[in-house]
Coordinates of C-alpha atoms in Angstrom, one line a residue:
X1 CA 46.9 221.1 131.6
X2 CA 49.2 223.8 133.2
X3 CA 48.6 224.8 136.7
X4 CA 50.0 227.3 139.1
X5 CA 51.0 226.3 142.6
X6 CA 48.0 226.3 144.9
X7 CA 48.5 228.3 148.1
X8 CA 45.6 226.6 150.1
X9 CA 44.5 223.2 151.0
X10 CA 40.8 222.3 151.4
X11 CA 39.6 220.1 154.3
X12 CA 36.3 218.1 154.1
X13 CA 34.4 216.7 157.1
X14 CA 31.7 214.2 157.6
X15 CA 29.3 213.9 160.5
X16 CA 30.9 212.1 163.4
X17 CA 29.5 210.9 166.7
X18 CA 31.2 211.4 170.1
X19 CA 29.3 210.3 173.1
X20 CA 28.7 212.9 175.9
X21 CA 29.2 216.0 173.7
X22 CA 26.7 217.8 171.5
X23 CA 26.3 215.9 168.2
X24 CA 25.8 219.2 166.3
X25 CA 28.6 221.5 167.7
X26 CA 30.7 219.1 169.7
X27 CA 30.6 221.4 172.8
X28 CA 31.1 219.9 176.2
X29 CA 28.0 219.2 178.4
X30 CA 26.5 222.2 180.1
X31 CA 23.5 223.2 182.1
X32 CA 21.1 222.9 179.2
X33 CA 22.5 219.6 177.9
X34 CA 20.1 216.8 177.1
X35 CA 20.0 213.4 175.4
X36 CA 17.6 212.1 172.8
X37 CA 14.5 210.9 174.7
X38 CA 14.1 208.0 172.2
X39 CA 17.4 206.2 172.1
X40 CA 19.2 207.9 175.0
X41 CA 22.5 207.7 173.3
X42 CA 23.0 211.0 171.5
X43 CA 23.6 214.2 173.4
X44 CA 22.9 217.9 172.6
X45 CA 23.9 221.1 174.2
X46 CA 20.4 222.6 173.8
X47 CA 16.8 221.9 172.7
X48 CA 17.5 223.9 169.5
X49 CA 20.3 221.5 168.5
X50 CA 18.2 218.5 169.3
X51 CA 15.5 219.7 167.1
X52 CA 18.0 220.6 164.4
X53 CA 19.1 217.0 164.3
X54 CA 15.7 215.3 164.4
X55 CA 15.5 214.5 160.7
X56 CA 19.0 213.1 160.4
X57 CA 18.7 211.2 163.7
X58 CA 15.3 209.7 163.1
X59 CA 16.5 206.5 161.3
X60 CA 19.1 205.3 163.7
X61 CA 16.8 206.3 166.7
X62 CA 14.0 204.1 165.3
X63 CA 16.4 201.3 164.6
X64 CA 17.8 201.4 168.1
X65 CA 14.3 201.3 169.6
X66 CA 13.6 198.3 167.4
X67 CA 16.7 196.6 168.9
X68 CA 15.6 197.4 172.4
X69 CA 12.2 195.7 171.6
X70 CA 14.0 192.7 170.1
X71 CA 16.3 192.3 173.1
X72 CA 13.7 193.0 175.7
X73 CA 15.8 195.6 177.5
X74 CA 15.4 199.3 178.4
X75 CA 18.3 200.4 176.2
X76 CA 20.2 198.7 173.4
X77 CA 23.4 198.1 175.3
X78 CA 22.0 197.0 178.7
X79 CA 22.9 193.3 178.2
X80 CA 26.6 194.3 177.8
X81 CA 27.1 194.9 181.5
X82 CA 30.2 193.1 182.8
X83 CA 31.1 191.5 179.4
X84 CA 34.7 190.9 178.7
X85 CA 36.6 192.9 176.1
X86 CA 36.0 190.5 173.2
X87 CA 32.4 190.0 174.1
X88 CA 31.9 193.7 174.5
X89 CA 33.3 194.3 171.1
X90 CA 31.1 191.6 169.5
X91 CA 28.0 192.9 171.3
X92 CA 28.4 196.4 169.9
X93 CA 29.0 195.0 166.4
X94 CA 25.9 193.0 166.9
X95 CA 23.9 196.1 167.8
X96 CA 25.2 197.8 164.6
X97 CA 24.3 194.8 162.5
X98 CA 20.8 194.6 164.0
X99 CA 20.3 198.4 163.3
X100 CA 21.3 197.9 159.7
X101 CA 18.8 195.1 159.3
X102 CA 16.1 197.2 160.9
X103 CA 16.8 199.9 158.3
X104 CA 17.3 197.7 155.4
X105 CA 20.5 199.5 154.4
X106 CA 24.1 199.9 155.6
X107 CA 24.6 202.3 158.4
X108 CA 26.3 205.6 157.7
X109 CA 29.6 206.0 159.5
X110 CA 28.3 208.2 162.3
X111 CA 25.3 205.9 162.8
X112 CA 27.8 203.0 163.3
X113 CA 29.7 205.1 165.8
X114 CA 26.5 205.6 167.8
X115 CA 26.2 201.8 168.1
X116 CA 29.9 201.3 168.9
X117 CA 30.6 204.1 171.3
X118 CA 27.5 204.6 173.5
X119 CA 27.9 206.5 176.8
X120 CA 28.9 203.7 179.1
X121 CA 31.4 202.9 181.9
X122 CA 34.8 202.2 180.4
X123 CA 35.3 199.3 182.8
X124 CA 32.0 197.5 183.4
X125 CA 30.1 198.8 180.4
X126 CA 27.2 199.9 182.5
X127 CA 25.0 202.2 180.5
X128 CA 24.5 205.6 182.2
X129 CA 24.8 209.2 181.2
X130 CA 25.1 210.7 184.7
X131 CA 28.4 209.1 185.4
X132 CA 31.7 210.8 186.1
X133 CA 33.6 211.6 182.9
X134 CA 36.9 213.0 181.8
X135 CA 36.6 216.8 181.8
X136 CA 39.3 217.1 179.2
X137 CA 38.2 214.9 176.3
X138 CA 34.6 214.1 177.5
X139 CA 34.8 210.8 175.6
X140 CA 35.5 208.4 178.5
X141 CA 33.1 207.8 181.4
X142 CA 33.1 205.6 184.5
X143 CA 30.4 204.7 187.0
X144 CA 32.7 205.0 190.0
X145 CA 36.2 206.1 191.0
X146 CA 37.2 202.4 191.1
X147 CA 36.3 202.0 187.5
X148 CA 38.2 205.0 186.1
X149 CA 40.4 203.5 183.4
X150 CA 44.1 203.6 184.5
X151 CA 45.5 204.1 181.0
X152 CA 43.2 206.8 179.9
X153 CA 45.9 209.5 180.3
X154 CA 47.8 207.9 177.4
X155 CA 45.0 208.8 175.0
X156 CA 43.2 211.7 176.6
X157 CA 45.2 214.4 174.7
X158 CA 44.6 212.7 171.4
X159 CA 40.8 212.4 172.0
X160 CA 40.7 216.0 173.2
X161 CA 42.4 217.1 170.0
X162 CA 40.0 215.0 167.9
X163 CA 37.0 216.9 169.5
X164 CA 38.7 220.2 169.0
X165 CA 39.2 219.4 165.3
X166 CA 35.5 218.5 164.9
X167 CA 34.5 221.6 166.8
X168 CA 36.7 224.0 164.9
X169 CA 36.1 222.6 161.4
X170 CA 38.9 224.4 159.7
X171 CA 38.1 224.2 156.0
X172 CA 41.1 225.9 154.5
X173 CA 44.8 225.7 155.4
X174 CA 47.4 227.9 153.9
X175 CA 50.3 226.0 152.3
X176 CA 53.6 226.6 154.0
X177 CA 56.5 228.2 152.3
X178 CA 59.2 225.6 152.2
X179 CA 62.8 226.6 151.5
X180 CA 64.0 223.0 151.5
X181 CA 63.2 219.5 152.9
X182 CA 61.6 219.8 156.3
X183 CA 63.7 218.4 159.1
X184 CA 60.6 216.9 160.7
X185 CA 56.9 217.5 160.9
X186 CA 57.3 220.1 163.6
X187 CA 59.1 222.4 161.2
X188 CA 55.8 222.7 159.4
X189 CA 54.3 224.3 162.5
X190 CA 54.5 228.0 161.5
X191 CA 54.6 230.8 164.0
X192 CA 51.2 231.8 165.3
X193 CA 49.8 228.4 164.3
X194 CA 47.8 226.1 166.5
X195 CA 47.7 222.4 167.1
X196 CA 44.5 221.9 165.2
X197 CA 45.8 223.4 162.0
X198 CA 49.1 221.7 162.5
X199 CA 47.4 218.3 162.9
X200 CA 45.4 218.8 159.7
X201 CA 48.5 219.9 157.8
X202 CA 50.4 216.8 158.9
X203 CA 47.6 214.6 157.5
X204 CA 48.0 216.4 154.1
X205 CA 51.8 216.4 154.0
X206 CA 52.5 212.9 155.4
X207 CA 52.2 210.9 152.1
X208 CA 54.4 213.0 149.8
X209 CA 57.0 213.6 152.6
X210 CA 57.1 209.9 153.3
X211 CA 57.7 209.1 149.6
X212 CA 60.2 211.9 149.4
X213 CA 62.5 210.1 151.9
X214 CA 62.7 207.0 149.6
X215 CA 62.6 208.4 146.0
X216 CA 65.9 208.5 144.1
X217 CA 66.8 212.0 143.0
X218 CA 67.2 211.4 139.2
X219 CA 66.2 213.4 136.2
X220 CA 63.2 211.2 135.6
X221 CA 61.2 209.2 138.2
X222 CA 57.9 207.5 138.5
X223 CA 56.0 206.2 141.5
X224 CA 53.2 203.6 141.6
X225 CA 50.8 204.4 144.5
X226 CA 48.7 201.3 145.2
X227 CA 45.1 201.5 146.5
X228 CA 44.7 205.3 146.7
X229 CA 41.5 206.8 148.0
X230 CA 39.8 209.9 146.7
X231 CA 39.9 211.6 150.1
X232 CA 43.5 210.8 151.0
X233 CA 46.1 210.3 148.3
X234 CA 44.1 211.9 145.5
X235 CA 42.6 215.0 147.1
X236 CA 44.5 218.3 147.4
X237 CA 46.8 217.2 144.5
X238 CA 48.8 220.3 144.9
X239 CA 50.3 218.7 148.0
X240 CA 52.3 216.4 145.7
X241 CA 53.8 219.5 144.1
X242 CA 54.5 221.4 147.3
X243 CA 55.8 218.5 149.5
X244 CA 57.4 216.3 146.9
X245 CA 58.1 217.7 143.4
X246 CA 59.3 221.1 144.6
X247 CA 61.7 219.4 147.0
X248 CA 63.3 217.4 144.2
X249 CA 64.9 220.1 142.1
X250 CA 67.0 217.8 140.0
X251 CA 64.0 215.7 138.9
X252 CA 62.9 217.1 135.5
X253 CA 60.0 214.7 135.1
X254 CA 58.0 213.0 137.8
X255 CA 55.0 210.8 137.2
X256 CA 52.6 209.6 140.0
X257 CA 50.5 206.6 139.0
X258 CA 47.5 206.2 141.2
X259 CA 46.3 202.6 140.8
X260 CA 43.3 201.1 142.6
X261 CA 39.6 200.3 142.2
X262 CA 38.4 203.2 144.4
X263 CA 40.2 206.0 142.6
X264 CA 37.5 206.6 140.0
X265 CA 37.8 207.4 136.3
X266 CA 39.7 210.6 136.6
X267 CA 41.5 212.2 133.6
X268 CA 45.3 212.6 133.7
X269 CA 46.7 215.9 134.9
X270 CA 50.0 217.7 134.2
X271 CA 51.8 220.6 135.9
X272 CA 54.5 222.3 133.9
X273 CA 56.9 224.5 135.9
X274 CA 60.2 226.1 134.8
X275 CA 60.8 223.3 132.2
X276 CA 59.9 220.6 134.7
X277 CA 56.9 218.3 134.5
X278 CA 54.7 216.7 137.2
X279 CA 52.3 214.1 135.8
X280 CA 49.3 212.5 137.5
X281 CA 47.7 209.3 136.0
X282 CA 44.7 207.5 137.5
X283 CA 43.9 203.8 136.9
X284 CA 40.7 202.3 138.3
X285 CA 41.9 198.7 138.4
X286 CA 43.5 196.4 140.9
X287 CA 47.3 196.7 140.9
X288 CA 48.1 193.2 139.6
X289 CA 45.6 193.7 136.7
X290 CA 47.4 197.0 136.0
X291 CA 50.8 195.3 135.9
X292 CA 49.5 192.4 133.8
X293 CA 48.8 194.7 130.9
X294 CA 52.5 194.5 130.1
X295 CA 52.8 198.0 128.8
X296 CA 53.7 199.6 132.1
X297 CA 57.2 201.0 132.5
X298 CA 59.3 199.9 135.5
X299 CA 58.7 202.5 138.3
X300 CA 61.3 204.1 140.5
X301 CA 59.3 203.3 143.7
X302 CA 56.2 201.2 144.5
X303 CA 54.3 202.3 147.6
X304 CA 51.1 201.3 149.5
X305 CA 50.1 203.8 152.0
X306 CA 48.2 202.2 155.0
X307 CA 46.9 199.4 152.8
X308 CA 45.4 197.4 155.6
X309 CA 47.1 194.1 154.8
X310 CA 45.8 192.6 158.0
X311 CA 42.2 192.6 156.7
X312 CA 40.9 189.3 155.4
X313 CA 38.8 191.1 152.8
X314 CA 39.6 194.0 150.5
X315 CA 37.7 195.9 147.9
X316 CA 34.2 194.6 147.1
X317 CA 34.6 191.9 149.8
X318 CA 37.3 190.0 147.9
X319 CA 40.8 189.0 149.1
X320 CA 43.1 190.0 146.3
X321 CA 46.2 191.0 148.3
X322 CA 48.3 187.9 147.5
X323 CA 48.1 188.7 143.7
X324 CA 48.9 192.3 144.4
X325 CA 51.8 191.5 146.7
X326 CA 53.3 189.3 144.0
X327 CA 52.9 192.1 141.5
X328 CA 54.5 194.6 143.9
X329 CA 57.6 192.5 144.1
X330 CA 57.8 191.6 140.4
X331 CA 60.9 193.7 139.8
X332 CA 63.8 192.8 142.0
X333 CA 65.5 196.2 141.7
X334 CA 62.5 198.3 142.6
X335 CA 62.1 199.3 146.3
X336 CA 58.7 198.8 147.8
X337 CA 57.4 201.1 150.6
X338 CA 54.5 200.1 152.9
X339 CA 53.2 202.2 155.7
X340 CA 51.2 201.1 158.7
X341 CA 48.1 202.6 160.5
X342 CA 49.8 202.3 163.9
X343 CA 53.0 201.0 165.5
X344 CA 51.5 197.5 165.7
X345 CA 53.8 195.9 163.1
X346 CA 52.3 192.4 163.5
X347 CA 49.2 193.5 161.7
X348 CA 51.1 192.9 158.5
X349 CA 52.6 189.7 159.6
X350 CA 50.2 187.2 158.1
X351 CA 50.6 188.8 154.7
X352 CA 54.2 189.9 154.4
X353 CA 55.8 187.0 156.3
X354 CA 54.0 184.2 154.5
X355 CA 55.7 182.1 151.9
X356 CA 55.0 183.2 148.4
X357 CA 52.7 181.1 146.1
X358 CA 54.2 178.3 144.1
X359 CA 54.2 180.5 141.0
X360 CA 56.1 183.3 142.7
X361 CA 59.9 183.5 142.3
X362 CA 60.3 186.4 144.7
X363 CA 61.0 184.4 147.8
X364 CA 63.3 187.0 149.5
X365 CA 61.1 189.9 148.7
X366 CA 57.8 188.5 149.9
X367 CA 59.5 187.5 153.2
X368 CA 59.7 191.3 153.7
X369 CA 62.7 192.0 155.9
X370 CA 62.5 195.7 156.9
X371 CA 65.7 197.5 156.3
X372 CA 64.4 200.9 157.4
X373 CA 61.9 202.0 160.0
X374 CA 61.0 205.7 159.8
X375 CA 59.1 207.4 162.5
X376 CA 58.1 211.1 162.4
X377 CA 58.7 213.3 165.4
X378 CA 55.0 214.2 165.5
X379 CA 53.3 212.0 168.1
X380 CA 49.8 213.1 167.3
X381 CA 47.6 210.0 166.8
X382 CA 44.0 211.1 166.9
X383 CA 40.9 209.0 166.9
X384 CA 38.8 206.4 168.4
X385 CA 41.6 204.2 169.8
X386 CA 39.1 201.4 170.4
X387 CA 38.2 201.2 166.7
X388 CA 41.3 199.2 165.9
X389 CA 39.3 196.3 167.3
X390 CA 36.5 196.6 164.8
X391 CA 38.3 195.2 161.8
X392 CA 35.1 194.0 160.2
X393 CA 33.5 197.4 159.8
X394 CA 35.7 200.2 160.9
X395 CA 39.3 201.0 160.5
X396 CA 41.6 203.1 162.7
X397 CA 43.0 205.1 159.9
X398 CA 44.8 208.4 159.5
X399 CA 43.5 209.1 156.1
X400 CA 39.8 209.1 157.1
X401 CA 40.3 212.7 158.1
X402 CA 37.2 213.3 160.1
X403 CA 36.3 209.6 160.2
X404 CA 37.8 207.3 162.8
X405 CA 40.9 209.5 163.2
X406 CA 43.9 211.1 161.8
X407 CA 47.6 210.9 162.4
X408 CA 51.0 211.3 160.8
X409 CA 52.3 208.1 159.3
X410 CA 53.9 206.3 162.3
X411 CA 55.8 203.4 160.7
X412 CA 57.3 203.0 157.3
X413 CA 59.0 199.9 156.0
X414 CA 61.2 199.8 152.9
X415 CA 61.9 196.3 151.5
X416 CA 64.2 195.2 148.8
X417 CA 66.4 192.3 147.9
X418 CA 69.3 191.5 150.3

């Protein structure tokens, strides 16, 4: 398959809930604003938008009313008043689980967000919709001036940008014309651009540009990308050409191997350009199973982009990371690149700092001493900051574009033998 360079990137969105703003258009509260009379959690800017959402909202509304009846309260979150941080988190997870049981199915992401982020006081968790709220992001409320969160200013700009992205819903972004390797993410910010488009572009460019920093510039190179997702690493494939292949002019052949159970049975693809070749292969298996076949050539670089090593469960509820980590460090001369969701490095500690299994001979590699920390100059980190606490059901992750949030890759670690 031969392909010409794409000049546009496509952006997809899913429904997302933000308390205090219209669930349909994400506009700020106005004179005609109202909330659902059933559950009291979802806001609308007008009667028209409330009626437009009735069919989609019906299931979660009925489930929440069932929870109210079960708890014997007026609203689903009333018993959360004055709970501590851990108890508040567990209570909201409990509400989501009860709603799921009421419906007899897993909640959709936006339904889960209704349960996790109700309109409440950020300090005492008192449920009320007529509270004071931040007039910038509209995401944070407080029942009195004494309960206004002191640290909200640190996140307000990010939450405001998230709402702007959901409100604008830019579906197409023109690919930038690059004359060389960008000095930083800000150099992608073209004249006349805006922060919404720029933020979406950084989400598209961050993976190939991160790999670019660590890929040896040789005639032939291959990269193993572990645990790719269809809506992150494997969508807008032209980004790999624009932000990686085109910036490695001396590489005549580059092969990107996407390996993971979520990638789907996709056919291989090839881009031929001026005597140079970019290959894409897709393997719907766990990485250690992929390596165990024995017919895989040694890669130039192995990378796992935001793999979530801190989670106790991986794909299909199983914990297969130890086998995958052993496979990642099988070849002592191949660098391994792992990126993190946020700056909290210790999320990876239990995995990367543990001693290897008895069968493993890669003691130094699995101890994972970082020799390089790479931080982009872009400080955008958009999303539900609270969601980092909901490890069981929700992730704070850049690649869920209009999910919990988006960001440039903040921390990258490159490990190899001393």
